[in-house]
């Protein structure tokens, strides 16, 4: 069924393995242009996965777009007092943390951008310094990862619940607490990547591994690094040759790009899988923490959730991966490499997580702008 659709829809052919649509941000340069109306399928996915009514989903997309546009100016206004920012779904506002020693003029400048202000103890720079110290440590398998939580104003270390009493985990937490302001949370499972063995009819393959294509770039597409190493050949859903991994990094990072040829081409589209219409990609403005985001992959297709954290270090069994974005979206094996998108703005490629789309879980993505900058690529946009 999907094959025949792709045969007759060349527009979507390259993004087979993972393209998606999510909840809303447009680049600041688009301020004067009308907001594109959200597709019925996108709104339905948000209603299903976020428990919203249609009107609530539409309002949230509008509020998230505004928050994304405000964030750069609010960050500049806070200066050295900046303690992080996030989208507050309850109020529909961007909240900016400012340290308690900030001058009144700084606080007023942040508020003048339209953002709400919260006073905190630690600056974002101090929290990032703590995170960098932990990145130099070797974490045991019972430690899932760590990230700066701006709303909690601390570095959060996540530990697999069943491993909390493990001696190696305890020793790691002792060292973590000595590095700076740290909070500990438990999670249900350990993170894993979402590559899968060969499954007939699904796109793209590297040997016997199936993954999902992320976003089109000029000359190819971006995807997850754990799906293949430099020089590895790639075949598409029909097993015809697509191209070759030109660059790949995993662990430490989890990104790669594949050159495209042999009759395949790139388009600025993410595949809707019949759940939502195929979506145009118009940019890569980064959505804030708290914003809604959707993911599409070759196994579980369309699912939505929210951005939970940024710059998280994820401790996979193969090694730590840095600067990841954590979401409440579910995923399963074969979804690796697929697209995370907010509105019509590309966010990143699926890396891994824990759980599944039956019982729920969490998933991380590697931000797309980092991949573009690393390899000097240009996102293919409409």
PDB file of N, CA and C in Angstrom, residues 161-247:
ATOM      1  N   UNK A 161      15.679   3.341  37.269  1.00  0.00           N
ATOM      2  CA  UNK A 161      15.150   3.075  38.607  1.00  0.00           C
ATOM      3  C   UNK A 161      15.712   1.796  39.216  1.00  0.00           C
ATOM      4  N   UNK A 162      15.812   0.751  38.420  1.00  0.00           N
ATOM      5  CA  UNK A 162      16.271  -0.537  38.938  1.00  0.00           C
ATOM      6  C   UNK A 162      17.749  -0.533  39.300  1.00  0.00           C
ATOM      7  N   UNK A 163      18.487   0.507  38.863  1.00  0.00           N
ATOM      8  CA  UNK A 163      19.934   0.572  39.094  1.00  0.00           C
ATOM      9  C   UNK A 163      20.313   1.615  40.135  1.00  0.00           C
ATOM     10  N   UNK A 164      19.335   2.236  40.782  1.00  0.00           N
ATOM     11  CA  UNK A 164      19.615   3.356  41.690  1.00  0.00           C
ATOM     12  C   UNK A 164      20.548   2.943  42.832  1.00  0.00           C
ATOM     13  N   UNK A 165      20.440   1.682  43.301  1.00  0.00           N
ATOM     14  CA  UNK A 165      21.259   1.236  44.432  1.00  0.00           C
ATOM     15  C   UNK A 165      22.613   0.675  43.999  1.00  0.00           C
ATOM     16  N   UNK A 166      22.850   0.617  42.695  1.00  0.00           N
ATOM     17  CA  UNK A 166      24.122   0.076  42.202  1.00  0.00           C
ATOM     18  C   UNK A 166      25.298   0.910  42.718  1.00  0.00           C
ATOM     19  N   UNK A 167      26.358   0.257  43.156  1.00  0.00           N
ATOM     20  CA  UNK A 167      27.502   0.973  43.739  1.00  0.00           C
ATOM     21  C   UNK A 167      28.152   1.918  42.750  1.00  0.00           C
ATOM     22  N   UNK A 168      28.280   1.491  41.488  1.00  0.00           N
ATOM     23  CA  UNK A 168      28.894   2.357  40.487  1.00  0.00           C
ATOM     24  C   UNK A 168      28.033   3.592  40.236  1.00  0.00           C
ATOM     25  N   UNK A 169      26.727   3.402  40.249  1.00  0.00           N
ATOM     26  CA  UNK A 169      25.821   4.545  40.071  1.00  0.00           C
ATOM     27  C   UNK A 169      25.955   5.508  41.239  1.00  0.00           C
ATOM     28  N   UNK A 170      26.016   4.977  42.444  1.00  0.00           N
ATOM     29  CA  UNK A 170      26.162   5.836  43.628  1.00  0.00           C
ATOM     30  C   UNK A 170      27.450   6.641  43.577  1.00  0.00           C
ATOM     31  N   UNK A 171      28.532   5.986  43.171  1.00  0.00           N
ATOM     32  CA  UNK A 171      29.818   6.698  43.088  1.00  0.00           C
ATOM     33  C   UNK A 171      29.754   7.801  42.032  1.00  0.00           C
ATOM     34  N   UNK A 172      29.097   7.511  40.903  1.00  0.00           N
ATOM     35  CA  UNK A 172      28.965   8.531  39.859  1.00  0.00           C
ATOM     36  C   UNK A 172      28.162   9.716  40.373  1.00  0.00           C
ATOM     37  N   UNK A 173      27.080   9.449  41.095  1.00  0.00           N
ATOM     38  CA  UNK A 173      26.254  10.534  41.617  1.00  0.00           C
ATOM     39  C   UNK A 173      27.007  11.380  42.640  1.00  0.00           C
ATOM     40  N   UNK A 174      27.844  10.746  43.437  1.00  0.00           N
ATOM     41  CA  UNK A 174      28.664  11.503  44.389  1.00  0.00           C
ATOM     42  C   UNK A 174      29.582  12.473  43.641  1.00  0.00           C
ATOM     43  N   UNK A 175      30.195  12.000  42.582  1.00  0.00           N
ATOM     44  CA  UNK A 175      31.092  12.855  41.794  1.00  0.00           C
ATOM     45  C   UNK A 175      30.292  13.945  41.078  1.00  0.00           C
ATOM     46  N   UNK A 176      29.095  13.602  40.636  1.00  0.00           N
ATOM     47  CA  UNK A 176      28.259  14.578  39.943  1.00  0.00           C
ATOM     48  C   UNK A 176      27.856  15.707  40.888  1.00  0.00           C
ATOM     49  N   UNK A 177      27.452  15.374  42.088  1.00  0.00           N
ATOM     50  CA  UNK A 177      27.031  16.395  43.052  1.00  0.00           C
ATOM     51  C   UNK A 177      28.185  17.312  43.427  1.00  0.00           C
ATOM     52  N   UNK A 178      29.402  16.782  43.396  1.00  0.00           N
ATOM     53  CA  UNK A 178      30.565  17.606  43.711  1.00  0.00           C
ATOM     54  C   UNK A 178      30.889  18.580  42.577  1.00  0.00           C
ATOM     55  N   UNK A 179      30.324  18.328  41.393  1.00  0.00           N
ATOM     56  CA  UNK A 179      30.635  19.166  40.229  1.00  0.00           C
ATOM     57  C   UNK A 179      29.803  20.435  40.167  1.00  0.00           C
ATOM     58  N   UNK A 180      28.661  20.461  40.895  1.00  0.00           N
ATOM     59  CA  UNK A 180      27.814  21.639  40.832  1.00  0.00           C
ATOM     60  C   UNK A 180      26.387  21.316  41.231  1.00  0.00           C
ATOM     61  N   UNK A 181      25.444  22.219  40.934  1.00  0.00           N
ATOM     62  CA  UNK A 181      24.037  22.006  41.323  1.00  0.00           C
ATOM     63  C   UNK A 181      23.408  20.869  40.523  1.00  0.00           C
ATOM     64  N   UNK A 182      23.179  19.754  41.177  1.00  0.00           N
ATOM     65  CA  UNK A 182      22.696  18.540  40.521  1.00  0.00           C
ATOM     66  C   UNK A 182      21.444  18.021  41.213  1.00  0.00           C
ATOM     67  N   UNK A 183      20.467  17.606  40.426  1.00  0.00           N
ATOM     68  CA  UNK A 183      19.280  16.913  40.926  1.00  0.00           C
ATOM     69  C   UNK A 183      19.241  15.538  40.263  1.00  0.00           C
ATOM     70  N   UNK A 184      18.708  14.543  40.972  1.00  0.00           N
ATOM     71  CA  UNK A 184      18.654  13.173  40.456  1.00  0.00           C
ATOM     72  C   UNK A 184      17.208  12.769  40.232  1.00  0.00           C
ATOM     73  N   UNK A 185      16.933  12.228  39.061  1.00  0.00           N
ATOM     74  CA  UNK A 185      15.614  11.702  38.746  1.00  0.00           C
ATOM     75  C   UNK A 185      15.745  10.265  38.260  1.00  0.00           C
ATOM     76  N   UNK A 186      14.716   9.481  38.494  1.00  0.00           N
ATOM     77  CA  UNK A 186      14.722   8.104  38.008  1.00  0.00           C
ATOM     78  C   UNK A 186      13.875   7.994  36.748  1.00  0.00           C
ATOM     79  N   UNK A 187      14.290   7.096  35.859  1.00  0.00           N
ATOM     80  CA  UNK A 187      13.544   6.807  34.635  1.00  0.00           C
ATOM     81  C   UNK A 187      13.292   5.313  34.566  1.00  0.00           C
ATOM     82  N   UNK A 188      12.323   4.923  33.766  1.00  0.00           N
ATOM     83  CA  UNK A 188      11.911   3.516  33.744  1.00  0.00           C
ATOM     84  C   UNK A 188      12.876   2.611  33.002  1.00  0.00           C
ATOM     85  N   UNK A 189      13.556   3.143  31.973  1.00  0.00           N
ATOM     86  CA  UNK A 189      14.398   2.275  31.165  1.00  0.00           C
ATOM     87  C   UNK A 189      15.664   2.962  30.712  1.00  0.00           C
ATOM     88  N   UNK A 190      16.610   2.162  30.230  1.00  0.00           N
ATOM     89  CA  UNK A 190      17.870   2.677  29.703  1.00  0.00           C
ATOM     90  C   UNK A 190      17.700   3.044  28.230  1.00  0.00           C
ATOM     91  N   UNK A 191      18.398   4.071  27.751  1.00  0.00           N
ATOM     92  CA  UNK A 191      18.269   4.455  26.346  1.00  0.00           C
ATOM     93  C   UNK A 191      18.921   3.447  25.414  1.00  0.00           C
ATOM     94  N   UNK A 192      18.354   3.311  24.222  1.00  0.00           N
ATOM     95  CA  UNK A 192      18.927   2.462  23.179  1.00  0.00           C
ATOM     96  C   UNK A 192      18.674   3.144  21.851  1.00  0.00           C
ATOM     97  N   UNK A 193      19.483   2.842  20.870  1.00  0.00           N
ATOM     98  CA  UNK A 193      19.258   3.389  19.543  1.00  0.00           C
ATOM     99  C   UNK A 193      18.125   2.624  18.871  1.00  0.00           C
ATOM    100  N   UNK A 194      17.578   3.215  17.779  1.00  0.00           N
ATOM    101  CA  UNK A 194      16.400   2.641  17.150  1.00  0.00           C
ATOM    102  C   UNK A 194      16.673   2.093  15.753  1.00  0.00           C
ATOM    103  N   UNK A 195      17.865   1.576  15.538  1.00  0.00           N
ATOM    104  CA  UNK A 195      18.096   0.855  14.293  1.00  0.00           C
ATOM    105  C   UNK A 195      17.399  -0.494  14.382  1.00  0.00           C
ATOM    106  N   UNK A 196      17.137  -1.115  13.233  1.00  0.00           N
ATOM    107  CA  UNK A 196      16.439  -2.395  13.237  1.00  0.00           C
ATOM    108  C   UNK A 196      16.995  -3.306  12.163  1.00  0.00           C
ATOM    109  N   UNK A 197      16.777  -4.612  12.302  1.00  0.00           N
ATOM    110  CA  UNK A 197      17.142  -5.570  11.269  1.00  0.00           C
ATOM    111  C   UNK A 197      16.234  -5.402  10.061  1.00  0.00           C
ATOM    112  N   UNK A 198      16.582  -6.092   8.959  1.00  0.00           N
ATOM    113  CA  UNK A 198      15.851  -5.954   7.711  1.00  0.00           C
ATOM    114  C   UNK A 198      14.385  -6.344   7.859  1.00  0.00           C
ATOM    115  N   UNK A 199      13.509  -5.460   7.425  1.00  0.00           N
ATOM    116  CA  UNK A 199      12.072  -5.721   7.371  1.00  0.00           C
ATOM    117  C   UNK A 199      11.619  -5.384   5.964  1.00  0.00           C
ATOM    118  N   UNK A 200      11.042  -6.316   5.266  1.00  0.00           N
ATOM    119  CA  UNK A 200      10.666  -6.103   3.868  1.00  0.00           C
ATOM    120  C   UNK A 200       9.712  -4.944   3.688  1.00  0.00           C
ATOM    121  N   UNK A 201       9.931  -4.129   2.657  1.00  0.00           N
ATOM    122  CA  UNK A 201       9.019  -3.057   2.301  1.00  0.00           C
ATOM    123  C   UNK A 201       9.295  -1.723   2.944  1.00  0.00           C
ATOM    124  N   UNK A 202      10.257  -1.659   3.866  1.00  0.00           N
ATOM    125  CA  UNK A 202      10.545  -0.390   4.526  1.00  0.00           C
ATOM    126  C   UNK A 202      11.831   0.212   3.984  1.00  0.00           C
ATOM    127  N   UNK A 203      11.928   1.538   3.993  1.00  0.00           N
ATOM    128  CA  UNK A 203      13.072   2.265   3.463  1.00  0.00           C
ATOM    129  C   UNK A 203      14.223   2.279   4.441  1.00  0.00           C
ATOM    130  N   UNK A 204      15.230   2.956   4.534  1.00  0.00           N
ATOM    131  CA  UNK A 204      16.401   2.671   3.779  1.00  0.00           C
ATOM    132  C   UNK A 204      17.260   1.653   4.496  1.00  0.00           C
ATOM    133  N   UNK A 205      18.143   1.011   3.762  1.00  0.00           N
ATOM    134  CA  UNK A 205      18.918  -0.103   4.301  1.00  0.00           C
ATOM    135  C   UNK A 205      20.416   0.130   4.132  1.00  0.00           C
ATOM    136  N   UNK A 206      21.136  -0.221   5.178  1.00  0.00           N
ATOM    137  CA  UNK A 206      22.594  -0.287   5.112  1.00  0.00           C
ATOM    138  C   UNK A 206      22.963  -1.691   5.562  1.00  0.00           C
ATOM    139  N   UNK A 207      23.291  -2.551   4.619  1.00  0.00           N
ATOM    140  CA  UNK A 207      23.479  -3.963   4.962  1.00  0.00           C
ATOM    141  C   UNK A 207      22.162  -4.527   5.453  1.00  0.00           C
ATOM    142  N   UNK A 208      22.165  -5.103   6.653  1.00  0.00           N
ATOM    143  CA  UNK A 208      20.931  -5.660   7.202  1.00  0.00           C
ATOM    144  C   UNK A 208      20.287  -4.740   8.229  1.00  0.00           C
ATOM    145  N   UNK A 209      20.675  -3.479   8.239  1.00  0.00           N
ATOM    146  CA  UNK A 209      20.115  -2.497   9.173  1.00  0.00           C
ATOM    147  C   UNK A 209      19.130  -1.598   8.435  1.00  0.00           C
ATOM    148  N   UNK A 210      17.962  -1.422   9.016  1.00  0.00           N
ATOM    149  CA  UNK A 210      16.960  -0.496   8.474  1.00  0.00           C
ATOM    150  C   UNK A 210      16.883   0.740   9.364  1.00  0.00           C
ATOM    151  N   UNK A 211      16.908   1.895   8.749  1.00  0.00           N
ATOM    152  CA  UNK A 211      16.736   3.154   9.465  1.00  0.00           C
ATOM    153  C   UNK A 211      15.793   4.043   8.677  1.00  0.00           C
ATOM    154  N   UNK A 212      15.634   5.261   9.132  1.00  0.00           N
ATOM    155  CA  UNK A 212      14.716   6.213   8.502  1.00  0.00           C
ATOM    156  C   UNK A 212      15.465   7.450   8.036  1.00  0.00           C
ATOM    157  N   UNK A 213      15.128   7.891   6.838  1.00  0.00           N
ATOM    158  CA  UNK A 213      15.719   9.120   6.312  1.00  0.00           C
ATOM    159  C   UNK A 213      15.206  10.304   7.113  1.00  0.00           C
ATOM    160  N   UNK A 214      16.093  11.255   7.355  1.00  0.00           N
ATOM    161  CA  UNK A 214      15.688  12.446   8.088  1.00  0.00           C
ATOM    162  C   UNK A 214      15.221  13.540   7.168  1.00  0.00           C
ATOM    163  N   UNK A 215      16.056  14.555   6.931  1.00  0.00           N
ATOM    164  CA  UNK A 215      15.669  15.688   6.100  1.00  0.00           C
ATOM    165  C   UNK A 215      16.539  15.768   4.855  1.00  0.00           C
ATOM    166  N   UNK A 216      15.928  16.199   3.767  1.00  0.00           N
ATOM    167  CA  UNK A 216      16.672  16.417   2.539  1.00  0.00           C
ATOM    168  C   UNK A 216      17.599  17.620   2.687  1.00  0.00           C
ATOM    169  N   UNK A 217      18.812  17.457   2.182  1.00  0.00           N
ATOM    170  CA  UNK A 217      19.742  18.566   2.015  1.00  0.00           C
ATOM    171  C   UNK A 217      20.145  18.569   0.560  1.00  0.00           C
ATOM    172  N   UNK A 218      20.726  19.656   0.100  1.00  0.00           N
ATOM    173  CA  UNK A 218      21.152  19.683  -1.290  1.00  0.00           C
ATOM    174  C   UNK A 218      22.303  18.689  -1.472  1.00  0.00           C
ATOM    175  N   UNK A 219      22.043  17.670  -2.285  1.00  0.00           N
ATOM    176  CA  UNK A 219      23.032  16.633  -2.534  1.00  0.00           C
ATOM    177  C   UNK A 219      22.780  15.341  -1.790  1.00  0.00           C
ATOM    178  N   UNK A 220      21.768  15.307  -0.889  1.00  0.00           N
ATOM    179  CA  UNK A 220      21.540  14.072  -0.147  1.00  0.00           C
ATOM    180  C   UNK A 220      20.539  14.242   0.983  1.00  0.00           C
ATOM    181  N   UNK A 221      20.748  13.515   2.062  1.00  0.00           N
ATOM    182  CA  UNK A 221      19.874  13.636   3.230  1.00  0.00           C
ATOM    183  C   UNK A 221      20.673  13.391   4.492  1.00  0.00           C
ATOM    184  N   UNK A 222      20.140  13.865   5.628  1.00  0.00           N
ATOM    185  CA  UNK A 222      20.775  13.647   6.920  1.00  0.00           C
ATOM    186  C   UNK A 222      20.004  12.572   7.683  1.00  0.00           C
ATOM    187  N   UNK A 223      20.719  11.884   8.559  1.00  0.00           N
ATOM    188  CA  UNK A 223      20.136  10.776   9.297  1.00  0.00           C
ATOM    189  C   UNK A 223      20.984  10.521  10.544  1.00  0.00           C
ATOM    190  N   UNK A 224      20.779   9.386  11.197  1.00  0.00           N
ATOM    191  CA  UNK A 224      21.520   9.062  12.424  1.00  0.00           C
ATOM    192  C   UNK A 224      22.861   8.412  12.102  1.00  0.00           C
ATOM    193  N   UNK A 225      23.879   8.743  12.897  1.00  0.00           N
ATOM    194  CA  UNK A 225      25.217   8.200  12.665  1.00  0.00           C
ATOM    195  C   UNK A 225      25.328   6.716  12.955  1.00  0.00           C
ATOM    196  N   UNK A 226      24.523   6.203  13.903  1.00  0.00           N
ATOM    197  CA  UNK A 226      24.663   4.790  14.247  1.00  0.00           C
ATOM    198  C   UNK A 226      24.091   3.877  13.174  1.00  0.00           C
ATOM    199  N   UNK A 227      23.475   4.461  12.137  1.00  0.00           N
ATOM    200  CA  UNK A 227      22.899   3.642  11.065  1.00  0.00           C
ATOM    201  C   UNK A 227      23.930   3.202  10.033  1.00  0.00           C
ATOM    202  N   UNK A 228      25.088   3.852   9.994  1.00  0.00           N
ATOM    203  CA  UNK A 228      26.110   3.448   9.027  1.00  0.00           C
ATOM    204  C   UNK A 228      27.347   4.312   9.124  1.00  0.00           C
ATOM    205  N   UNK A 229      28.496   3.752   8.760  1.00  0.00           N
ATOM    206  CA  UNK A 229      29.757   4.476   8.790  1.00  0.00           C
ATOM    207  C   UNK A 229      30.119   5.054   7.437  1.00  0.00           C
ATOM    208  N   UNK A 230      31.109   5.957   7.389  1.00  0.00           N
ATOM    209  CA  UNK A 230      31.528   6.560   6.129  1.00  0.00           C
ATOM    210  C   UNK A 230      31.881   5.496   5.084  1.00  0.00           C
ATOM    211  N   UNK A 231      31.366   5.691   3.891  1.00  0.00           N
ATOM    212  CA  UNK A 231      31.633   4.757   2.806  1.00  0.00           C
ATOM    213  C   UNK A 231      30.611   3.655   2.658  1.00  0.00           C
ATOM    214  N   UNK A 232      29.739   3.475   3.640  1.00  0.00           N
ATOM    215  CA  UNK A 232      28.725   2.415   3.562  1.00  0.00           C
ATOM    216  C   UNK A 232      27.687   2.752   2.505  1.00  0.00           C
ATOM    217  N   UNK A 233      27.314   1.777   1.702  1.00  0.00           N
ATOM    218  CA  UNK A 233      26.310   1.966   0.672  1.00  0.00           C
ATOM    219  C   UNK A 233      24.908   1.922   1.251  1.00  0.00           C
ATOM    220  N   UNK A 234      24.002   2.632   0.610  1.00  0.00           N
ATOM    221  CA  UNK A 234      22.617   2.738   1.080  1.00  0.00           C
ATOM    222  C   UNK A 234      21.664   2.371  -0.050  1.00  0.00           C
ATOM    223  N   UNK A 235      20.674   1.547   0.274  1.00  0.00           N
ATOM    224  CA  UNK A 235      19.617   1.232  -0.678  1.00  0.00           C
ATOM    225  C   UNK A 235      18.286   1.703  -0.127  1.00  0.00           C
ATOM    226  N   UNK A 236      17.330   1.953  -1.028  1.00  0.00           N
ATOM    227  CA  UNK A 236      16.049   2.502  -0.641  1.00  0.00           C
ATOM    228  C   UNK A 236      15.024   1.442  -0.334  1.00  0.00           C
ATOM    229  N   UNK A 237      13.746   1.874  -0.211  1.00  0.00           N
ATOM    230  CA  UNK A 237      12.666   0.971   0.158  1.00  0.00           C
ATOM    231  C   UNK A 237      12.537  -0.181  -0.836  1.00  0.00           C
ATOM    232  N   UNK A 238      12.896   0.080  -2.095  1.00  0.00           N
ATOM    233  CA  UNK A 238      12.773  -0.953  -3.122  1.00  0.00           C
ATOM    234  C   UNK A 238      14.073  -1.704  -3.351  1.00  0.00           C
ATOM    235  N   UNK A 239      15.060  -1.457  -2.466  1.00  0.00           N
ATOM    236  CA  UNK A 239      16.382  -2.083  -2.528  1.00  0.00           C
ATOM    237  C   UNK A 239      17.231  -1.586  -3.696  1.00  0.00           C
ATOM    238  N   UNK A 240      16.788  -0.526  -4.357  1.00  0.00           N
ATOM    239  CA  UNK A 240      17.642   0.067  -5.380  1.00  0.00           C
ATOM    240  C   UNK A 240      18.667   0.967  -4.701  1.00  0.00           C
ATOM    241  N   UNK A 241      19.807   1.140  -5.330  1.00  0.00           N
ATOM    242  CA  UNK A 241      20.903   1.902  -4.743  1.00  0.00           C
ATOM    243  C   UNK A 241      20.556   3.381  -4.682  1.00  0.00           C
ATOM    244  N   UNK A 242      20.751   4.011  -3.494  1.00  0.00           N
ATOM    245  CA  UNK A 242      20.524   5.443  -3.319  1.00  0.00           C
ATOM    246  C   UNK A 242      21.827   6.214  -3.398  1.00  0.00           C
ATOM    247  N   UNK A 243      22.787   5.829  -2.550  1.00  0.00           N
ATOM    248  CA  UNK A 243      24.027   6.570  -2.455  1.00  0.00           C
ATOM    249  C   UNK A 243      24.909   6.009  -1.361  1.00  0.00           C
ATOM    250  N   UNK A 244      25.747   6.878  -0.770  1.00  0.00           N
ATOM    251  CA  UNK A 244      26.773   6.439   0.163  1.00  0.00           C
ATOM    252  C   UNK A 244      26.857   7.390   1.359  1.00  0.00           C
ATOM    253  N   UNK A 245      27.125   6.825   2.539  1.00  0.00           N
ATOM    254  CA  UNK A 245      27.405   7.652   3.705  1.00  0.00           C
ATOM    255  C   UNK A 245      28.679   8.448   3.447  1.00  0.00           C
ATOM    256  N   UNK A 246      28.564   9.767   3.417  1.00  0.00           N
ATOM    257  CA  UNK A 246      29.713  10.633   3.200  1.00  0.00           C
ATOM    258  C   UNK A 246      30.363  11.065   4.509  1.00  0.00           C
ATOM    259  N   UNK A 247      29.595  11.101   5.563  1.00  0.00           N
ATOM    260  CA  UNK A 247      30.101  11.456   6.881  1.00  0.00           C
ATOM    261  C   UNK A 247      29.232  10.820   7.933  1.00  0.00           C
TER     262      UNK A 247
END
